Coordinates of C-alpha atoms in Angstrom, one line a residue:
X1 CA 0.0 0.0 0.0
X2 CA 2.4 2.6 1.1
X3 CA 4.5 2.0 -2.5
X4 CA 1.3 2.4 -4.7
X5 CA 1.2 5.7 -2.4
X6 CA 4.0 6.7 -3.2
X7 CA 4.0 6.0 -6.7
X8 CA 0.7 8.3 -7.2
X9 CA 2.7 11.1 -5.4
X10 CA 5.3 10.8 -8.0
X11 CA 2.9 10.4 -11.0
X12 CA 1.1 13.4 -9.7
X13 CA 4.3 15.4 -9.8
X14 CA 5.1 14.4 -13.3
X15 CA 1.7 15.3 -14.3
X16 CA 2.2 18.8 -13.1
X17 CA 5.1 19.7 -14.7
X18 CA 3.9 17.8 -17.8
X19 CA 0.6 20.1 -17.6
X20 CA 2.7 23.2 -17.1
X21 CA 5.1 21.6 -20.2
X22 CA 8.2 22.4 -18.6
X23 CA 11.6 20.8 -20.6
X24 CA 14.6 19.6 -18.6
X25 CA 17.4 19.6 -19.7
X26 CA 20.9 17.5 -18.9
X27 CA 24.7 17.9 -19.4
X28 CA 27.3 15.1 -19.7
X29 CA 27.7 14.3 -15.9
X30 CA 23.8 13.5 -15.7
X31 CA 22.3 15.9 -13.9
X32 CA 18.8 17.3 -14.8
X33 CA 18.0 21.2 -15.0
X34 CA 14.5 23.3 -16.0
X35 CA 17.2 25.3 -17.6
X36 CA 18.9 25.2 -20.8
X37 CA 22.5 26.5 -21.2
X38 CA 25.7 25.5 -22.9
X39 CA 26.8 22.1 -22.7
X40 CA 23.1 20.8 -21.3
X41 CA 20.6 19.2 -24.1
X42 CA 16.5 18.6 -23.9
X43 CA 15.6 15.4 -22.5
X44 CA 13.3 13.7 -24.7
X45 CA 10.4 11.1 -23.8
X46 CA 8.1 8.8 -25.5
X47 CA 5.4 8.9 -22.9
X48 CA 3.4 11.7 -22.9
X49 CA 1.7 12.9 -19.7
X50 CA -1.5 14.6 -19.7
X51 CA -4.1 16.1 -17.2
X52 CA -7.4 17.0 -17.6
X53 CA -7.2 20.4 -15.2
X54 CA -6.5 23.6 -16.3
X55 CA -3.4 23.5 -14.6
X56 CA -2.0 21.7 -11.6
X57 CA -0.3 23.3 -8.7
X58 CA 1.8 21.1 -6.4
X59 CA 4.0 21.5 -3.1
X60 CA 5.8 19.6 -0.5
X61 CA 6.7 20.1 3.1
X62 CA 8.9 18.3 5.5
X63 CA 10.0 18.3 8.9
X64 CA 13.3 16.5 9.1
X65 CA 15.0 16.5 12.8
X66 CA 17.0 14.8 15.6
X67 CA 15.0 14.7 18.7
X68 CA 17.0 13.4 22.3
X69 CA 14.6 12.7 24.7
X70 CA 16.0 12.8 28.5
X71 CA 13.4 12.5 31.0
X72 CA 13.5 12.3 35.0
X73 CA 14.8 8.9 36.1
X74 CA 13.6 7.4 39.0
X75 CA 10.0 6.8 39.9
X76 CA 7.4 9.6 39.8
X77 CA 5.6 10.6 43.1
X78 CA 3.3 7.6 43.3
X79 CA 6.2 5.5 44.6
X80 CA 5.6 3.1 42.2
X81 CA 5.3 4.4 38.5
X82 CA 8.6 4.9 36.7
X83 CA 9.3 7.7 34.0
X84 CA 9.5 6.9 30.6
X85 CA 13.1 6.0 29.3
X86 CA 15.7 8.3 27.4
X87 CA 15.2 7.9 23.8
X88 CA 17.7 10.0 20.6
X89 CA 16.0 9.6 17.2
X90 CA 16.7 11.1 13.7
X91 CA 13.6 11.6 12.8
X92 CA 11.1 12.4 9.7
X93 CA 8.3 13.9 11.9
X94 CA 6.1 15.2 9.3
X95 CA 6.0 15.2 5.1
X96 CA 3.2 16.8 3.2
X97 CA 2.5 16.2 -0.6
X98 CA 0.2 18.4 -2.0
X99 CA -1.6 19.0 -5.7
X100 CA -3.9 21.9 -6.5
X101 CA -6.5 21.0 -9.6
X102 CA -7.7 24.0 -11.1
X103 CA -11.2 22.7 -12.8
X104 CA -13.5 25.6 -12.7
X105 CA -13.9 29.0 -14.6
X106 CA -13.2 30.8 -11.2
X107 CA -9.2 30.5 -11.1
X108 CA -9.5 30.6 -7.0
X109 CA -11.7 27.4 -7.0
X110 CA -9.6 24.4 -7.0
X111 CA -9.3 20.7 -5.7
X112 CA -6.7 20.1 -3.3
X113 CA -5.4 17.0 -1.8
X114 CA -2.4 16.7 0.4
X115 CA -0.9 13.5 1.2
X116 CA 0.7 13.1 4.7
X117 CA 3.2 10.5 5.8
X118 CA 4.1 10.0 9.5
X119 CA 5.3 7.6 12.1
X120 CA 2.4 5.5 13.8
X121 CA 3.0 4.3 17.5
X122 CA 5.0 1.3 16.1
X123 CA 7.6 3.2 14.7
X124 CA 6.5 2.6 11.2
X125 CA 5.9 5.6 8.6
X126 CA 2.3 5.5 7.3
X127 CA 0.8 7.3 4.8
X128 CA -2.4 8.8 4.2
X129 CA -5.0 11.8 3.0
X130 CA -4.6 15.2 4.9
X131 CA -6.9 17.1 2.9
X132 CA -9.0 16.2 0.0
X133 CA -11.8 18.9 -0.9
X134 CA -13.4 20.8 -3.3
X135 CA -13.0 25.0 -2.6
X136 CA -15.5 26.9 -4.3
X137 CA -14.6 30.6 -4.5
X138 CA -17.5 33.7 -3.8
X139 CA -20.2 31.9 -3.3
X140 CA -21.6 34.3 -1.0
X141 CA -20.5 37.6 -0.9
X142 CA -16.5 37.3 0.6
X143 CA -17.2 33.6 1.1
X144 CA -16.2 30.3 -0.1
X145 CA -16.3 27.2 1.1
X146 CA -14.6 23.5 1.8
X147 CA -15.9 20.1 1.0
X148 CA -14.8 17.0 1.7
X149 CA -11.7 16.6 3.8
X150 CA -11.0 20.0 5.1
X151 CA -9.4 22.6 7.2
X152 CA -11.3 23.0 10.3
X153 CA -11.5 26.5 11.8
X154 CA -8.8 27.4 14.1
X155 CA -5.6 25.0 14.1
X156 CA -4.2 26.6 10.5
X157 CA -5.0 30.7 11.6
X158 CA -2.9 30.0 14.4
X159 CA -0.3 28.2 12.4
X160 CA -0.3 30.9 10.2
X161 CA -0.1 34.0 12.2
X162 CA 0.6 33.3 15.6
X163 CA 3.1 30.5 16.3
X164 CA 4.9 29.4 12.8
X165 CA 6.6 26.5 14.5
X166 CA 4.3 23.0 14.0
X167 CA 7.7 21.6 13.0
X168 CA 8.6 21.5 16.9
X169 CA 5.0 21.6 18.8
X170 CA 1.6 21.6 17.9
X171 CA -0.8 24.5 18.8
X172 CA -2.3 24.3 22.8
X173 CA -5.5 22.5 21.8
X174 CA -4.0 19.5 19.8
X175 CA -0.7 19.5 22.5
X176 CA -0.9 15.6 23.9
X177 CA 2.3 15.7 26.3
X178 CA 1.0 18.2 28.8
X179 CA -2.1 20.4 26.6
X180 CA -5.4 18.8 26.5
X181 CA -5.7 16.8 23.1
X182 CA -9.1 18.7 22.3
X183 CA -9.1 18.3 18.6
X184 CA -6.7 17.9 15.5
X185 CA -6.4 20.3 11.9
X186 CA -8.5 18.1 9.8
X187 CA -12.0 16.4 9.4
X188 CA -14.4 15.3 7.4
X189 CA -17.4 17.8 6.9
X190 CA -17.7 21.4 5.2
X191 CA -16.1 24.7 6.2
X192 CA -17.3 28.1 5.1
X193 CA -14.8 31.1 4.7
X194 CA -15.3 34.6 5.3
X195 CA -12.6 37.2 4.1
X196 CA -13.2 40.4 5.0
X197 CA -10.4 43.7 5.7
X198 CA -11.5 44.6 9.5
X199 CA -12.9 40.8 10.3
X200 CA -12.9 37.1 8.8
X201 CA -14.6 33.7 10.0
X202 CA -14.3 29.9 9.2
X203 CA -17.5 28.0 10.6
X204 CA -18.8 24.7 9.6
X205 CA -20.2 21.3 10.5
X206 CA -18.2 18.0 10.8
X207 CA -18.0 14.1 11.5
X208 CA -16.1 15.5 14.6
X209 CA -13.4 12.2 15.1
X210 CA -10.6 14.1 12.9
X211 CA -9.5 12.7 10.0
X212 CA -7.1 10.1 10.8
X213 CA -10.0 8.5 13.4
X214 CA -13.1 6.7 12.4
X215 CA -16.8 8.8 13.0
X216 CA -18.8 7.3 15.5
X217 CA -21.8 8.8 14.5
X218 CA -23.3 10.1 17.9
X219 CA -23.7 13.5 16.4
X220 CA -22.1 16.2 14.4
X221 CA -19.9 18.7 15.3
X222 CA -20.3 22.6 14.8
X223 CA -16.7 24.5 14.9
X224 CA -15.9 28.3 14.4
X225 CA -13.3 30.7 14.6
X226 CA -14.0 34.7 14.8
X227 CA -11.3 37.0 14.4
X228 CA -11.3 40.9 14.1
X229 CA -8.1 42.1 12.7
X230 CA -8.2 45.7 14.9
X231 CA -5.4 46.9 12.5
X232 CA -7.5 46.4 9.6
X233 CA -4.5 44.2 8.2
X234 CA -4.4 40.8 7.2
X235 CA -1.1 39.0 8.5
X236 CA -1.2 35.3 7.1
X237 CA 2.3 33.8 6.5
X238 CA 3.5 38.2 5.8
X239 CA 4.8 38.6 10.1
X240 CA 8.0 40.3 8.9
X241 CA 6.6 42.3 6.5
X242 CA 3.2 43.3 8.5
X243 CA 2.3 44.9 11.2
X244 CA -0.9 43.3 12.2
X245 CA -3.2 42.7 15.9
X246 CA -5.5 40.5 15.9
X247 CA -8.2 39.4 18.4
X248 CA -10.0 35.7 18.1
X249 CA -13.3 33.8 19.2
X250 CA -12.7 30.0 18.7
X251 CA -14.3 26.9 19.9
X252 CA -15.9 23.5 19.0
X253 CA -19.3 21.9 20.1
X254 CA -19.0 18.1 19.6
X255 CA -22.0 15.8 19.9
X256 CA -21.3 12.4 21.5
X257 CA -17.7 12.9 21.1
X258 CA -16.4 10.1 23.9
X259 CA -18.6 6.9 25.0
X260 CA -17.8 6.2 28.6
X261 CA -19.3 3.5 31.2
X262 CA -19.1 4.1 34.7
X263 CA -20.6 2.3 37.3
X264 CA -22.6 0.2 34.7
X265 CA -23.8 4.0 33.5
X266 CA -22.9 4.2 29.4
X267 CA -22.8 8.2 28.6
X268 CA -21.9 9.2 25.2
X269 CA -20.4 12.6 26.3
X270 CA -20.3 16.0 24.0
X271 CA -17.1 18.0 24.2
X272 CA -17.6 21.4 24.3
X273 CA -15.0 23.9 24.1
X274 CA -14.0 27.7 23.5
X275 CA -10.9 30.1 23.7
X276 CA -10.3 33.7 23.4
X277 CA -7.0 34.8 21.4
X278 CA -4.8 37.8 20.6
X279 CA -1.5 38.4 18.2
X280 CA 0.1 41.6 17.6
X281 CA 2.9 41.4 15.4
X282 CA 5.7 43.8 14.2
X283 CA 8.4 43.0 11.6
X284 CA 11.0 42.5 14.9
X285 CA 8.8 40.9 17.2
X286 CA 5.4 38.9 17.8
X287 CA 3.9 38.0 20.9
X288 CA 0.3 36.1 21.1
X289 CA -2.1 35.0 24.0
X290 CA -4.7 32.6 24.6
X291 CA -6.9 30.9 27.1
X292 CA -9.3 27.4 26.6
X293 CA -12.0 26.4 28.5
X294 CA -13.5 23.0 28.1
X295 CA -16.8 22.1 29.8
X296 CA -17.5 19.1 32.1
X297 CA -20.6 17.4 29.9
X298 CA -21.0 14.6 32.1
X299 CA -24.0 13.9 33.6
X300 CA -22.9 10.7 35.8
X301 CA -22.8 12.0 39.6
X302 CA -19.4 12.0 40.6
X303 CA -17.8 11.8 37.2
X304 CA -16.2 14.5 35.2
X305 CA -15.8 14.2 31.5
X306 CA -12.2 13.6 29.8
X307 CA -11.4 16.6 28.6
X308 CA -13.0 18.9 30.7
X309 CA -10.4 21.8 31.9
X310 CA -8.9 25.2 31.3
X311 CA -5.5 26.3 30.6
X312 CA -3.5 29.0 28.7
X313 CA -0.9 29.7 26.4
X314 CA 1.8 32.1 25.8
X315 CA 4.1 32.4 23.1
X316 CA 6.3 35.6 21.3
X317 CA 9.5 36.1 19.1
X318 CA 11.8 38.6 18.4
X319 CA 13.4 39.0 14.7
X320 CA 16.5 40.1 13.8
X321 CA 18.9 40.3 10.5
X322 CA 18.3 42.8 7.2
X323 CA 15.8 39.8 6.3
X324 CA 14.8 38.8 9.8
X325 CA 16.1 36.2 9.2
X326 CA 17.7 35.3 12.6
X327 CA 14.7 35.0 15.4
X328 CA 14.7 33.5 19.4
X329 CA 11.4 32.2 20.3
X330 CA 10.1 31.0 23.6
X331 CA 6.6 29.5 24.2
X332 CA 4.6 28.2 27.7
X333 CA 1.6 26.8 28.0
X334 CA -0.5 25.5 30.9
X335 CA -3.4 22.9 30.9
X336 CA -5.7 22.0 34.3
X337 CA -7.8 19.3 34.2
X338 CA -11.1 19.4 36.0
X339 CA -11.6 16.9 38.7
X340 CA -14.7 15.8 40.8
X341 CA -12.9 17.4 43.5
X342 CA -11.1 20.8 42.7
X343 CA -8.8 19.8 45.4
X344 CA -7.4 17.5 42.9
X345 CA -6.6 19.2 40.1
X346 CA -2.8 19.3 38.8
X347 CA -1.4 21.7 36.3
X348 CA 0.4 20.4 33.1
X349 CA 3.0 22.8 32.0
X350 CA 5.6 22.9 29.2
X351 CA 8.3 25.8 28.8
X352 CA 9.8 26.3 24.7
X353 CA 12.9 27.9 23.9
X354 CA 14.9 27.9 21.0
X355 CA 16.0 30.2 18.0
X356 CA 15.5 29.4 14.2
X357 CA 17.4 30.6 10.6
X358 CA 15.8 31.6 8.1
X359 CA 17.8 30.2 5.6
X360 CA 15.7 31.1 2.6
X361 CA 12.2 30.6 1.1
X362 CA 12.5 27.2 1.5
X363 CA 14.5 26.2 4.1
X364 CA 14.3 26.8 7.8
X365 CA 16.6 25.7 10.6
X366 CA 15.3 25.2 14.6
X367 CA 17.1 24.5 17.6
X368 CA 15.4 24.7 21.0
X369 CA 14.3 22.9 24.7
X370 CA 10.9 21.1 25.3
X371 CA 11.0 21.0 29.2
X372 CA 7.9 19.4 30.4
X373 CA 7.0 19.8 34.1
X374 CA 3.1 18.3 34.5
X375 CA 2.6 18.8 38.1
X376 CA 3.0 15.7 40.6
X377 CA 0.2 13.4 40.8
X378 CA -0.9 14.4 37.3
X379 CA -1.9 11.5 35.0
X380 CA 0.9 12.7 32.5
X381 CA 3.6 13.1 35.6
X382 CA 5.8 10.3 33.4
X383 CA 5.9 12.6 30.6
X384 CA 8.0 15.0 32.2
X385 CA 11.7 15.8 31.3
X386 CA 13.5 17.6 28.8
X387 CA 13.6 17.4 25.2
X388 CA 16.3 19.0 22.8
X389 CA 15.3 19.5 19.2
X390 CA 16.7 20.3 15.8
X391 CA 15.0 20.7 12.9
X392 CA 15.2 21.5 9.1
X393 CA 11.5 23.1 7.7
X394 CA 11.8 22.4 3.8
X395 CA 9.3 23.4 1.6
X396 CA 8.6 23.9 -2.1

């Protein structure tokens, strides 16, 4: 399976360029170029590619890295429990194939999938479909929309103008070590877009599972994100060009998310959940804010449900070089899960620090410290230590 993957992602790349009928070129030593120049000639072929799009756009990302993990040794304050062992790992954690078909008479409607290959808790690299939807430009006034396997509402604005650095941590909400696991970037459903100068939205209804876990079909899931840019500036992917503040409404309700028995009592439990944000971004520096609440939905007596909580997050950078291309970045975020008994309740916390290069428009180097310190007694106590990181963001 994962070799007929594969061999689409390189079938589809041929097709692009074939579509966009590029000629390469090559000299005597072999190597290929899009180029020609002396000493290089045309590279012929009998096997014509052809695509029935308008044109094809197509992009890659990956997240290569070394990762040393060194947590506490010893047991944790249970007496009994040890911490997880040490573990140092070159790593692939993330690569992302993607291919834009442009089928419509509106040039900004398009088809998009993007293929996404990552480990799988046996160590093993698996393969499978990020996105795959159908974006239909304007058709409401300012507003398109996503069908099919799609963004959902607030995982890629914060990836996108508050904390650029997925290659390291995920945002608070989808943080498993010491955030709350709430939801994931992607889902099955449909996602309107609103694009306005002084305000934009993304609100729409989903299976609610995420898309690399199976819909249990208790119920849909409605998820929106609100954000008035005070500035009147839009600041996606521009933060050392822009000066931009933003402020954010965000939040999921989730039908039936979680079945749970207790006591002989089966509950099929919603998750509801919403967070206030802010960014305000310079070309030298950034900082951004945000808290989560997640409500208990559990209506067992003395049960709570298992993600009910609140926490915050923190992060900022500061930018330096003629490019800014040189930046230090630190991060900390806080999760508290509720109990029955407030009493209790321990604190997860994680503390980033690191700096990054910007090499160029397509590659990007991060060094930095994960230090993890969930609170003792906490069900994620084994989790903590100290993680050191570095990674290479290439992208095409």
């Amino acid at each position: 399976m994962k070799k007929i993957a594969l061999s689409a992602l390189a079938a589809l790349t041929l097709g692009s360029v074939a579509a966009n009928a590029t000629t390469f070129y090559q000299d005597e030593n072999g190597q290929v170029f899009t180029k020609p120049a002396e000493g290089r000639t045309a590279i012929k072929t009998d096997t014509p590619l052809f695509s029935k799009a308008d044109k094809l756009k197509f992009s890659a990302l990956t997240y290569i890295g070394y990762t040393y993990d060194d947590y506490k040794s010893g047991l944790t304050s249970d007496g009994v429990t040890p911490y997880k062992e040490d573990t140092s790992d070159f790593e692939i954690r993330r690569a992302y194939f993607q291919v834009k078909a442009y089928l419509l008479e509106d040039p900004k409607s398009y088809f998009r999938i993007t293929f996404d290959i990552s480990k799988d808790v046996t160590g093993d690299e698996k393969v499978r479909a990020k996105y795959a939807y159908l974006y239909l430009n304007d058709i409401f006034t300012n507003t398109g929309v996503e069908f099919g396997l799609a963004h959902r509402p607030w995982h890629d604005y914060e990836e996108h103008n508050a904390w650029f650095y997925r290659s390291i941590s995920k945002v608070l909400i989808e943080d498993k070590k010491s955030g709350p696991d709430l939801s994931n970037s992607a889902d099955f459903g449909v996602m309107f877009k609103t694009r306005t100068q002084y305000f934009d939205a993304d609100y729409g209804i989903f299976n609610g599972e995420g898309y690399h876990s199976a819909s249990n079909g208790n119920g849909m899931s409605f998820e929106w994100r609100a954000t008035a840019h005070l500035l009147g500036v839009s600041g996606k992917d521009k933060q050392t060009k822009k000066t931009y503040w933003d402020a954010s409404f965000f939040g999921q309700y989730n039908q039936g998310h979680k079945t749970v028995e207790v006591d002989g009592i089966t509950e099929n439990q919603d998750l509801i959940f919403g967070g206030l944000h802010t960014v305000y971004n310079q070309p030298s520096f950034l900082i951004a804010a945000q808290y989560v609440y997640s409500d208990n939905t559990s209506d067992i007596a003395n049960n709570v449900s298992a993600q009910a909580g609140q926490g915050y997050s923190i992060n900022g950078e500061y930018r330096m070089g003629e490019d800014k291309e040189y930046r230090v970045l630190a991060r900390y975020d806080s999760w508290t899960p509720e109990e029955v008994d407030s009493a209790d309740e321990k604190e997860n916390r994680s503390y980033i620090v690191g700096a990054a290069w910007h090499q160029n428009k397509n590659v990007e180097w991060v060094a930095n410290v994960i230090v993890t310190d969930n609170e003792a007694g906490s069900s994620k106590e084994i989790e903590n230590g100290t993680q050191y990181m570095v990674t290479a963001e290439v992208k095409f």
